[in-house]
JSON list of C-alpha atoms in Angstrom, two decimals:
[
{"chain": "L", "resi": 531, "resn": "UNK", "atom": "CA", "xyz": [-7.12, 17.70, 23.92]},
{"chain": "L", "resi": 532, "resn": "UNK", "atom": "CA", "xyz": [-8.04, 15.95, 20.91]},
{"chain": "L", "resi": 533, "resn": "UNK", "atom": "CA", "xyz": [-7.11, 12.26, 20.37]},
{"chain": "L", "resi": 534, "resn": "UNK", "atom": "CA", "xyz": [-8.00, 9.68, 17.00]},
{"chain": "L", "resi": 535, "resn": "UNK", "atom": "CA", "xyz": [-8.11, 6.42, 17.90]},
{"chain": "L", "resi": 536, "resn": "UNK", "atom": "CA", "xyz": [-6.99, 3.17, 15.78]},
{"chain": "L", "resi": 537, "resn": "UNK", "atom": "CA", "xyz": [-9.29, 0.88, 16.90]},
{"chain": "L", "resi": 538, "resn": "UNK", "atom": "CA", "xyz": [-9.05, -2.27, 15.24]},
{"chain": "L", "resi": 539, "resn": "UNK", "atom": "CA", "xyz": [-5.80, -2.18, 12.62]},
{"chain": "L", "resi": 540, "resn": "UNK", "atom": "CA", "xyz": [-4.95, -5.02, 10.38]},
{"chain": "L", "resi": 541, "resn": "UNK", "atom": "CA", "xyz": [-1.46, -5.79, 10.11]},
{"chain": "L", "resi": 542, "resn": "UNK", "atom": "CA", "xyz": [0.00, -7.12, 7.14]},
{"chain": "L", "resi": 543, "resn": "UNK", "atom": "CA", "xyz": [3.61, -7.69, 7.00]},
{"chain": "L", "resi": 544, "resn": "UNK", "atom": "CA", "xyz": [5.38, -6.79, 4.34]},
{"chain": "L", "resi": 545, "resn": "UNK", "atom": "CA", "xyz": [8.48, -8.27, 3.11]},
{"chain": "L", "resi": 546, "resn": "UNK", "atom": "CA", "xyz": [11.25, -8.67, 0.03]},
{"chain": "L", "resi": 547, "resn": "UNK", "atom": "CA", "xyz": [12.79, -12.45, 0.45]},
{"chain": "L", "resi": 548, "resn": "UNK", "atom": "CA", "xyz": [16.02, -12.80, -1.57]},
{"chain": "L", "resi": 549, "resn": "UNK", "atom": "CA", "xyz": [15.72, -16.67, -3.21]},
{"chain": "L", "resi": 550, "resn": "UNK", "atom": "CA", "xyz": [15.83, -17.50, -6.77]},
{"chain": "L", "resi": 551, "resn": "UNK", "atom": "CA", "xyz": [12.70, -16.99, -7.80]},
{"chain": "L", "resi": 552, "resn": "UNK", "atom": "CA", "xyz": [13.57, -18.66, -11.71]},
{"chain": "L", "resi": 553, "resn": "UNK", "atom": "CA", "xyz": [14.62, -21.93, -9.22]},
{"chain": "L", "resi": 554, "resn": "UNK", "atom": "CA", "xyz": [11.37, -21.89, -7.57]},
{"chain": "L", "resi": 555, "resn": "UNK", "atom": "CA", "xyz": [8.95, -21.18, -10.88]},
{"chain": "L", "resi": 556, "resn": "UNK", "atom": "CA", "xyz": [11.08, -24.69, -12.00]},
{"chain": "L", "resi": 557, "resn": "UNK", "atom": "CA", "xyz": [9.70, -26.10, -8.75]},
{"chain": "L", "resi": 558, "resn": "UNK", "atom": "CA", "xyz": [6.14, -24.64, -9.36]},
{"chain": "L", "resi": 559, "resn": "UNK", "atom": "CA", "xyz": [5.77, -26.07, -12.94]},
{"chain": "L", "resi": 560, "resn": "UNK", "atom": "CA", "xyz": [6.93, -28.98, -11.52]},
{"chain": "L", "resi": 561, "resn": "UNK", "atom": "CA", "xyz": [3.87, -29.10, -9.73]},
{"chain": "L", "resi": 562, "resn": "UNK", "atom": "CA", "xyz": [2.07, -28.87, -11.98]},
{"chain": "L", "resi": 563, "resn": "UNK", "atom": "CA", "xyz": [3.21, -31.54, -14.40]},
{"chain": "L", "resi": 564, "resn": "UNK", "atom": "CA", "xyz": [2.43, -33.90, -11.26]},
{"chain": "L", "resi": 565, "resn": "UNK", "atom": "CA", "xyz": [-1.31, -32.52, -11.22]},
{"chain": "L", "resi": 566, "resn": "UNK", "atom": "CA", "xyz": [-2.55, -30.81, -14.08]},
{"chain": "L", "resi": 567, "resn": "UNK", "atom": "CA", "xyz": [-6.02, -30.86, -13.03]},
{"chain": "L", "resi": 568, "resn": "UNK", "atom": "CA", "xyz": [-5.02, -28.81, -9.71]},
{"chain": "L", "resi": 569, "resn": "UNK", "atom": "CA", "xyz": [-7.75, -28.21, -7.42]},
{"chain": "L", "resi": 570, "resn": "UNK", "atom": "CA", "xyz": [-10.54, -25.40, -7.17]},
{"chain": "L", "resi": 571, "resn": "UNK", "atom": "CA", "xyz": [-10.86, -23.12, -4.09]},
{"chain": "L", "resi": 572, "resn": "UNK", "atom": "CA", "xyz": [-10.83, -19.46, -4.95]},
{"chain": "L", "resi": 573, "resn": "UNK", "atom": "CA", "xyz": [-9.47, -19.56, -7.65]},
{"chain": "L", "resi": 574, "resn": "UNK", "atom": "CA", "xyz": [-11.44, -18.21, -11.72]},
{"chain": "L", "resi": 575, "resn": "UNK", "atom": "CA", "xyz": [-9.36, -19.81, -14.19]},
{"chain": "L", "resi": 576, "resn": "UNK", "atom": "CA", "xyz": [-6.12, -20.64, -13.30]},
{"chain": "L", "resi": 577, "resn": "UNK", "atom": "CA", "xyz": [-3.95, -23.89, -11.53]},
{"chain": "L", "resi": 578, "resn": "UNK", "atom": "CA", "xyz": [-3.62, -24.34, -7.67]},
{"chain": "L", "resi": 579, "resn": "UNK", "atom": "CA", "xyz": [-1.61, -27.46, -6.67]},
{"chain": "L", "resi": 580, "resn": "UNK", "atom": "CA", "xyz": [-2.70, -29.66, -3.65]},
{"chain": "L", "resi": 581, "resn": "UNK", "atom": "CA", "xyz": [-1.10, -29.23, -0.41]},
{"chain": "L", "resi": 582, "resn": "UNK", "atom": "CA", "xyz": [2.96, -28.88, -0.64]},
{"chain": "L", "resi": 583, "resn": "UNK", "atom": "CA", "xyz": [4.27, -31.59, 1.56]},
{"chain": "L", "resi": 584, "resn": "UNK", "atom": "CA", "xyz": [5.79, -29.61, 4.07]},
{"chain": "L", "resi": 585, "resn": "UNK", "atom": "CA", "xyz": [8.88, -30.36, 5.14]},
{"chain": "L", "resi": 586, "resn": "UNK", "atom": "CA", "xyz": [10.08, -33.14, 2.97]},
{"chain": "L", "resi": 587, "resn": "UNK", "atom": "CA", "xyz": [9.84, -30.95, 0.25]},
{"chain": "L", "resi": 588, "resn": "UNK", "atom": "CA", "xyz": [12.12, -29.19, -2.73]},
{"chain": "L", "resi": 589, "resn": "UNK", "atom": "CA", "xyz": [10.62, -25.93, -1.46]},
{"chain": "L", "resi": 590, "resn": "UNK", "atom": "CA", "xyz": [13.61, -25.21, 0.79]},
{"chain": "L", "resi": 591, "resn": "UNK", "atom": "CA", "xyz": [12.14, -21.42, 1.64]},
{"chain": "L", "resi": 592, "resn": "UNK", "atom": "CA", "xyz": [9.20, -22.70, 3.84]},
{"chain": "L", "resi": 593, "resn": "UNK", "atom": "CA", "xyz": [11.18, -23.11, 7.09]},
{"chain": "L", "resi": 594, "resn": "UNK", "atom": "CA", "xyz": [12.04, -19.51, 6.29]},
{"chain": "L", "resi": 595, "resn": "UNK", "atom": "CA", "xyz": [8.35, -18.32, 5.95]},
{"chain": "L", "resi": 596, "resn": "UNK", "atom": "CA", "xyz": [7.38, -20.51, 8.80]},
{"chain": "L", "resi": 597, "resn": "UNK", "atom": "CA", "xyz": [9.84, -18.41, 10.90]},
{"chain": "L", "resi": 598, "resn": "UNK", "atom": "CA", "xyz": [9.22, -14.88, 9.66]},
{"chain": "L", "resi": 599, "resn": "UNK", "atom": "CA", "xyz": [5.04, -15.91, 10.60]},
{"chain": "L", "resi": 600, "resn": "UNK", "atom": "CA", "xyz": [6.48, -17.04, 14.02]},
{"chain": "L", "resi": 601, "resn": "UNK", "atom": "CA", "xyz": [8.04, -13.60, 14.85]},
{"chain": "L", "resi": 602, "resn": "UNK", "atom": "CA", "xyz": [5.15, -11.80, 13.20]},
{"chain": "L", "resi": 603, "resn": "UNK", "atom": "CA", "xyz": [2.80, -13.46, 15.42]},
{"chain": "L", "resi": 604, "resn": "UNK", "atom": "CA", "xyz": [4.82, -12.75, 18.56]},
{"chain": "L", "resi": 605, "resn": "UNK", "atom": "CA", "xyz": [6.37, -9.29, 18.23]},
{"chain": "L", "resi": 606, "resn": "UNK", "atom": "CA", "xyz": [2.63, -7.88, 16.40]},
{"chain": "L", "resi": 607, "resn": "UNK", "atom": "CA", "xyz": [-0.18, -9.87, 17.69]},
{"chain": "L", "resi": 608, "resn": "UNK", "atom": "CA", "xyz": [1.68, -10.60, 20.85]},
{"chain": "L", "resi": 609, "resn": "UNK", "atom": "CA", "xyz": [0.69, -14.65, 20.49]},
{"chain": "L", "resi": 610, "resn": "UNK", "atom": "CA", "xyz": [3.05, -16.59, 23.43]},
{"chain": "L", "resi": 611, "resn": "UNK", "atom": "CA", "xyz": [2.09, -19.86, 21.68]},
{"chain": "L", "resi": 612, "resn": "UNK", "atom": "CA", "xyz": [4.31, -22.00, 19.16]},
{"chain": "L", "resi": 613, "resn": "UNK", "atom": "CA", "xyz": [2.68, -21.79, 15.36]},
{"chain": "L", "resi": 614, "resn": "UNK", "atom": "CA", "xyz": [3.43, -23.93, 12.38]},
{"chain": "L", "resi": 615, "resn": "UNK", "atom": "CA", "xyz": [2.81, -23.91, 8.66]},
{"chain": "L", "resi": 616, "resn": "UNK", "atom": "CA", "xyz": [-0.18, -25.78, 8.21]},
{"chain": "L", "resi": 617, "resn": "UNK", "atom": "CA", "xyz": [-0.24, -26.13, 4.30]},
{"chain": "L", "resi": 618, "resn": "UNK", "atom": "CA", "xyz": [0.83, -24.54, 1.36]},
{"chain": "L", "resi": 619, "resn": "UNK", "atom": "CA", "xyz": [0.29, -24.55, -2.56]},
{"chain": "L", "resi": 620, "resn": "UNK", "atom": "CA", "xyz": [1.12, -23.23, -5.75]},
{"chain": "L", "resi": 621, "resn": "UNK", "atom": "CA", "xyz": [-1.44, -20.86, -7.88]},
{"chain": "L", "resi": 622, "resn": "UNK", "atom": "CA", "xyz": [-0.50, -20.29, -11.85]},
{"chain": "L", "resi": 623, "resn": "UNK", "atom": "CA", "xyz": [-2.99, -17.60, -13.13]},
{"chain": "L", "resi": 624, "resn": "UNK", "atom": "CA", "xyz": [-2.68, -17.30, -17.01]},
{"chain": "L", "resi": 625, "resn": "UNK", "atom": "CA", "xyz": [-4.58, -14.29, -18.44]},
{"chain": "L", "resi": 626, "resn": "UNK", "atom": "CA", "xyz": [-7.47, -13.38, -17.39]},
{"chain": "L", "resi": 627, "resn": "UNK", "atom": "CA", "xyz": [-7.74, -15.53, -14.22]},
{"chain": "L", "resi": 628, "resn": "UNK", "atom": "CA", "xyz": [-7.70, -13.80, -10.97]},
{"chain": "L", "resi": 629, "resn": "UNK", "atom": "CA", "xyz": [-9.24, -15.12, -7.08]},
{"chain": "L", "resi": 630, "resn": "UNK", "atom": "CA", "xyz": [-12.86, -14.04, -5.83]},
{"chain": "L", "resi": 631, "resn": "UNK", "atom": "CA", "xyz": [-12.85, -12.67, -2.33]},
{"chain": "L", "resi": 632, "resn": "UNK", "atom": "CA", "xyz": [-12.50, -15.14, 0.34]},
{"chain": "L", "resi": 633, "resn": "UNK", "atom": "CA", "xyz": [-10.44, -15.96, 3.73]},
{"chain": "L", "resi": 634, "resn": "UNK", "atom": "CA", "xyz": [-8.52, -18.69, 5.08]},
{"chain": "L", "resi": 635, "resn": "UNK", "atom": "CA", "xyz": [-10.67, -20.19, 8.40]},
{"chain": "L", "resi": 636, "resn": "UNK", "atom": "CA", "xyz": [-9.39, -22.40, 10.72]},
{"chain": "L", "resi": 637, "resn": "UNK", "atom": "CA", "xyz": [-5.86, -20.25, 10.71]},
{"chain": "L", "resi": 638, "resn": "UNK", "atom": "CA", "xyz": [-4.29, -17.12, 12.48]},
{"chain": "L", "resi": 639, "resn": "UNK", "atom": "CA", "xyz": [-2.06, -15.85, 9.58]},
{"chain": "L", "resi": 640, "resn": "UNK", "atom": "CA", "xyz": [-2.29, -16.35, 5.89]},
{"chain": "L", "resi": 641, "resn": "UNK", "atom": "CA", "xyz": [-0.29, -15.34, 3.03]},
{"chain": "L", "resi": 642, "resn": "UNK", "atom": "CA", "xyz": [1.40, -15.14, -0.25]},
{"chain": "L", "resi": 643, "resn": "UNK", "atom": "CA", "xyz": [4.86, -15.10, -2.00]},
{"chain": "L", "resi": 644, "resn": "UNK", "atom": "CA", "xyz": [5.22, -14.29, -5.03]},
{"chain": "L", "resi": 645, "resn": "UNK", "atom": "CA", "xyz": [7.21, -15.98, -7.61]},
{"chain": "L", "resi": 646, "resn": "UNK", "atom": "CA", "xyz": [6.69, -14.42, -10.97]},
{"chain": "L", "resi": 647, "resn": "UNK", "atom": "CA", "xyz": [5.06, -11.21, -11.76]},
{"chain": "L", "resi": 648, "resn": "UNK", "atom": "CA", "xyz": [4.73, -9.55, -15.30]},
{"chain": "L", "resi": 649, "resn": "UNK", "atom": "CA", "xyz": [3.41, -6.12, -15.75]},
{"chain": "L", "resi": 650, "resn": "UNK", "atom": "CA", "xyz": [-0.32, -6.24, -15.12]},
{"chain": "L", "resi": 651, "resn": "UNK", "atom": "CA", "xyz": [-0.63, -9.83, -13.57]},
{"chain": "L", "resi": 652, "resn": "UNK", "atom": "CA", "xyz": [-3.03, -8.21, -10.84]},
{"chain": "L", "resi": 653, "resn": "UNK", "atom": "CA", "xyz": [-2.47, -6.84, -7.47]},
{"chain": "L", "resi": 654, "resn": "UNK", "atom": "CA", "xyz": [-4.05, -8.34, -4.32]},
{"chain": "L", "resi": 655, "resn": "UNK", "atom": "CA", "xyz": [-6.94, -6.39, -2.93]},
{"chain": "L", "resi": 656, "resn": "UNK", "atom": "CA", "xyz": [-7.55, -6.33, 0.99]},
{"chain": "L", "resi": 657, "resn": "UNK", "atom": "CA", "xyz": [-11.46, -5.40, 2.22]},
{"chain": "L", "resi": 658, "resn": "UNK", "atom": "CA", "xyz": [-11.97, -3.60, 5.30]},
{"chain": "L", "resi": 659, "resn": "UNK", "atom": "CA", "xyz": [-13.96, -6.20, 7.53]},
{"chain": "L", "resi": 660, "resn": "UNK", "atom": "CA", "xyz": [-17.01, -3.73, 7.55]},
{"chain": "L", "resi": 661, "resn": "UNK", "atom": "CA", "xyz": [-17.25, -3.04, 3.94]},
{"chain": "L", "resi": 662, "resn": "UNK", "atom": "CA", "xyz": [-20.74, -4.36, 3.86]},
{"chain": "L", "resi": 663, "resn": "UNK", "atom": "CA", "xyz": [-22.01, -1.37, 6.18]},
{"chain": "L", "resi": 664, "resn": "UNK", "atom": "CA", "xyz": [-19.27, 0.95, 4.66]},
{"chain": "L", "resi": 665, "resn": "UNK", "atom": "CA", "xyz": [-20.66, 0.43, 1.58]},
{"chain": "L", "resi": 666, "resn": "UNK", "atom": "CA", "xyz": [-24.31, 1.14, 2.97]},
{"chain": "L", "resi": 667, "resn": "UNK", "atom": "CA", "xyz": [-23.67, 4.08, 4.69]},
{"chain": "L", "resi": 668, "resn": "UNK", "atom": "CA", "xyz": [-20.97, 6.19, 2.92]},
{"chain": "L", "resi": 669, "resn": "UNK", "atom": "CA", "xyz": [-21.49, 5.16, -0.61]},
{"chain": "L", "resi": 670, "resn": "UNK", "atom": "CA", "xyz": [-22.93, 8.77, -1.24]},
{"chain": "L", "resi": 671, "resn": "UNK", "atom": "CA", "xyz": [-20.00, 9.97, -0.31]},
{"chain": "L", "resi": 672, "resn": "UNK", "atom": "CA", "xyz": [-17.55, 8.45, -2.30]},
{"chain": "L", "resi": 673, "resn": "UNK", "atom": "CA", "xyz": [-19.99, 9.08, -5.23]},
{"chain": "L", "resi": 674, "resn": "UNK", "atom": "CA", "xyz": [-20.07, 12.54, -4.59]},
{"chain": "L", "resi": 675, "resn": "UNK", "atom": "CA", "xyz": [-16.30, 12.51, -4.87]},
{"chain": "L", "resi": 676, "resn": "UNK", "atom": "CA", "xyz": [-16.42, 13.70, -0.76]},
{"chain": "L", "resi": 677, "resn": "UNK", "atom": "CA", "xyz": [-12.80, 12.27, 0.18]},
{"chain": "L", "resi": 678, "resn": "UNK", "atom": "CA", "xyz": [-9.98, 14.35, -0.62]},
{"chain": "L", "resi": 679, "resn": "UNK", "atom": "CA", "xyz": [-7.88, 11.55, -0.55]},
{"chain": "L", "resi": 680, "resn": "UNK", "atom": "CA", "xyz": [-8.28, 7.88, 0.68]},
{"chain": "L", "resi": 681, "resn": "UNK", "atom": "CA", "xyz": [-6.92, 6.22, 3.46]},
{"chain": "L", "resi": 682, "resn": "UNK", "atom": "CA", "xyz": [-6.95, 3.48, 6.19]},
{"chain": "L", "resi": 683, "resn": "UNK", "atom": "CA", "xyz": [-10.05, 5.20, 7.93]},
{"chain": "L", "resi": 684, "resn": "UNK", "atom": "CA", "xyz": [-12.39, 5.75, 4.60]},
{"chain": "L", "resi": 685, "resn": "UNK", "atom": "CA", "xyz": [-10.82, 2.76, 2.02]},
{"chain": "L", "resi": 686, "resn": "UNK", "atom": "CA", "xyz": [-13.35, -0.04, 1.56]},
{"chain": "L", "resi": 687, "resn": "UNK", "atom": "CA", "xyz": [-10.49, -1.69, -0.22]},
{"chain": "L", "resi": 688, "resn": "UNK", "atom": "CA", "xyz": [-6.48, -1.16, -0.16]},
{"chain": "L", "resi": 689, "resn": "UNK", "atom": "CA", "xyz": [-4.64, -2.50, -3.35]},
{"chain": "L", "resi": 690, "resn": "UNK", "atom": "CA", "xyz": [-0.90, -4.03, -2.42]},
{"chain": "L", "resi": 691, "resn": "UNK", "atom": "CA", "xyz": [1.27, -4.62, -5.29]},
{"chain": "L", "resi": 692, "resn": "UNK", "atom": "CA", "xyz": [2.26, -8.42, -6.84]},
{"chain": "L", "resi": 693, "resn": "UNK", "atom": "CA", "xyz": [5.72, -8.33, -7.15]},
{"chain": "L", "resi": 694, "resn": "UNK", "atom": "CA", "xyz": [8.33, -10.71, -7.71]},
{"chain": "L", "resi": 695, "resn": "UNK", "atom": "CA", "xyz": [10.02, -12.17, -4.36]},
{"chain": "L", "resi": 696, "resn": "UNK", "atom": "CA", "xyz": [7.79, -10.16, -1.84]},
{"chain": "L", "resi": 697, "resn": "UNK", "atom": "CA", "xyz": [5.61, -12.00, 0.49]},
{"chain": "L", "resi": 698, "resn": "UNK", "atom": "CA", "xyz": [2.93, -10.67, 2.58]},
{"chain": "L", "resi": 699, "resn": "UNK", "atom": "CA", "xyz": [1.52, -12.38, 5.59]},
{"chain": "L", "resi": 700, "resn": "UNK", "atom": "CA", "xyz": [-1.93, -11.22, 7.21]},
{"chain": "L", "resi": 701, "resn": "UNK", "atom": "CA", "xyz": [-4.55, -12.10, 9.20]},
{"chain": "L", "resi": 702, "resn": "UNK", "atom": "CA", "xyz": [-6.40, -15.03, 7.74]},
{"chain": "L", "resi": 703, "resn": "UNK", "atom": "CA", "xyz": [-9.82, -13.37, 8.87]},
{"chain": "L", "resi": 704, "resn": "UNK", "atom": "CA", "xyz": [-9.58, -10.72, 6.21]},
{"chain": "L", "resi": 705, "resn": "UNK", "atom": "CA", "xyz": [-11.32, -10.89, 2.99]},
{"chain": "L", "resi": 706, "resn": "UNK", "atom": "CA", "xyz": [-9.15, -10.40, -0.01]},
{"chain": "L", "resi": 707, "resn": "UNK", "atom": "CA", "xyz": [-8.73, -11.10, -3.79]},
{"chain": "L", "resi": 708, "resn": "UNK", "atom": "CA", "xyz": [-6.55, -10.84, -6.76]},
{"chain": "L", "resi": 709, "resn": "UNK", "atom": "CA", "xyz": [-7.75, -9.04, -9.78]},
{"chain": "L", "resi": 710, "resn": "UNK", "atom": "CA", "xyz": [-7.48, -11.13, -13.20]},
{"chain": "L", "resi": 711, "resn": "UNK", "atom": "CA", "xyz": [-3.87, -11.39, -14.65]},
{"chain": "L", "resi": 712, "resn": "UNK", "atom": "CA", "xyz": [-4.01, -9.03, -17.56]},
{"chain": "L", "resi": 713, "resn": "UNK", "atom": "CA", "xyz": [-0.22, -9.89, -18.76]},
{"chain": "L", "resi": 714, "resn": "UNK", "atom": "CA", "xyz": [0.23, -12.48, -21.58]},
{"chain": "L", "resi": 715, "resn": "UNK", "atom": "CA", "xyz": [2.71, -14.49, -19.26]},
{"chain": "L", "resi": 716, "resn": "UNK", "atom": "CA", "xyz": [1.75, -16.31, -16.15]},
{"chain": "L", "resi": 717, "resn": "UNK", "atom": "CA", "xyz": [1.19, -15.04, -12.34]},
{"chain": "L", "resi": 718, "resn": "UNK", "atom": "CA", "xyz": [2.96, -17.43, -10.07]},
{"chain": "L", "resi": 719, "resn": "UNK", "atom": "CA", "xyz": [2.58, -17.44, -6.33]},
{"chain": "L", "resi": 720, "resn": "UNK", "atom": "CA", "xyz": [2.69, -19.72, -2.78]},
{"chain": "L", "resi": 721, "resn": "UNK", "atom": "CA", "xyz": [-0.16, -19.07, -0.53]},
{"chain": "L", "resi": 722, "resn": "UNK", "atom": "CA", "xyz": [0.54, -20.58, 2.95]},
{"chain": "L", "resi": 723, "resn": "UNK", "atom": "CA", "xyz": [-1.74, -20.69, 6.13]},
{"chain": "L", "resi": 724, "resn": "UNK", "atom": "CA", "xyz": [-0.11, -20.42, 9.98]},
{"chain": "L", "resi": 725, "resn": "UNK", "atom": "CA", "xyz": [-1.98, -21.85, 12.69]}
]
């Protein structure tokens, strides 16, 4: 008998959350009019806050998060241990600004919510944790247009869409980006880290 193994899967939870998003982009640019300067992490371009004081803040949806990382961490990575939201901020990505690949260390889950989303603001890209030798080794074949298809076993990188009021919560061990914002309006998210 044959058998395929899935050796080491990444999970990443997927999820619509039903707030008012036009409430919370008020809260986001109010942010912003604290701290204009922001701060610079991963971000090309664009505004990330400072950390969201968490939980004597307006951003009443946190507890919510906080909870949905809580379950995801014991139902899926079967963690017995109590986990909190560490921090959180605010990213506003005007045209043409977009993150570099990077993770979150120190954390177990990381994650995004996204607030507003116009047609082409980018998409957040996910790397498989062995791109490098991926890359090294089966380059030719993708060049050679091997693959019949793609999927979880031969993808260097897997695309999920930025759209409004979904949050996703992953690992904070795997690399990821988000392409620039190609839209003429703004890309507004939360990022978050669980530990």
């Amino acid at each position: 008998m044959t058998e395929v193994f899935n050796l080491f899967p990444v999970p990443v939870l997927k999820t619509k959350l039903d707030y008012p998003v036009n409430e919370i982009e008020v809260l986001c640019q109010q942010e912003h009019s604290k701290n204009p300067t922001g701060v610079i992490k991963s971000n090309n371009g664009g505004w990330q806050s400072g950390n969201i004081v968490y939980p004597d803040s307006p951003f009443f949806f946190l507890s919510d998060i906080e909870k949905i990382c809580q379950e995801f961490c014991k139902e899926t990575l079967k963690i017995d241990k109590s986990i909190l939201l560490k921090n959180a901020w605010v990213n506003i990505n005007q045209k043409s600004n977009s993150n570099q690949s990077h993770t979150h260390p120190g954390c177990i889950l990381s994650g995004v919510y996204y607030i507003k989303t116009p047609k082409g603001c980018g998409d957040i890209h996910f790397q498989h944790h062995s791109i490098d030798m991926m890359t090294r080794d089966w380059s030719n074949f993708v060049n050679r247009n091997w693959y019949s298809e793609y999927n979880q076993y031969n993808s260097e990188l897997w695309l999920l869409p930025s759209k409004e009021g979904c949050l996703y919560v992953f690992p904070s061990w795997i690399r990821h980006m988000v392409k620039p914002n190609m839209s003429d309006e703004e890309r507004i998210s939360i990022s978050f880290n669980v530990g």
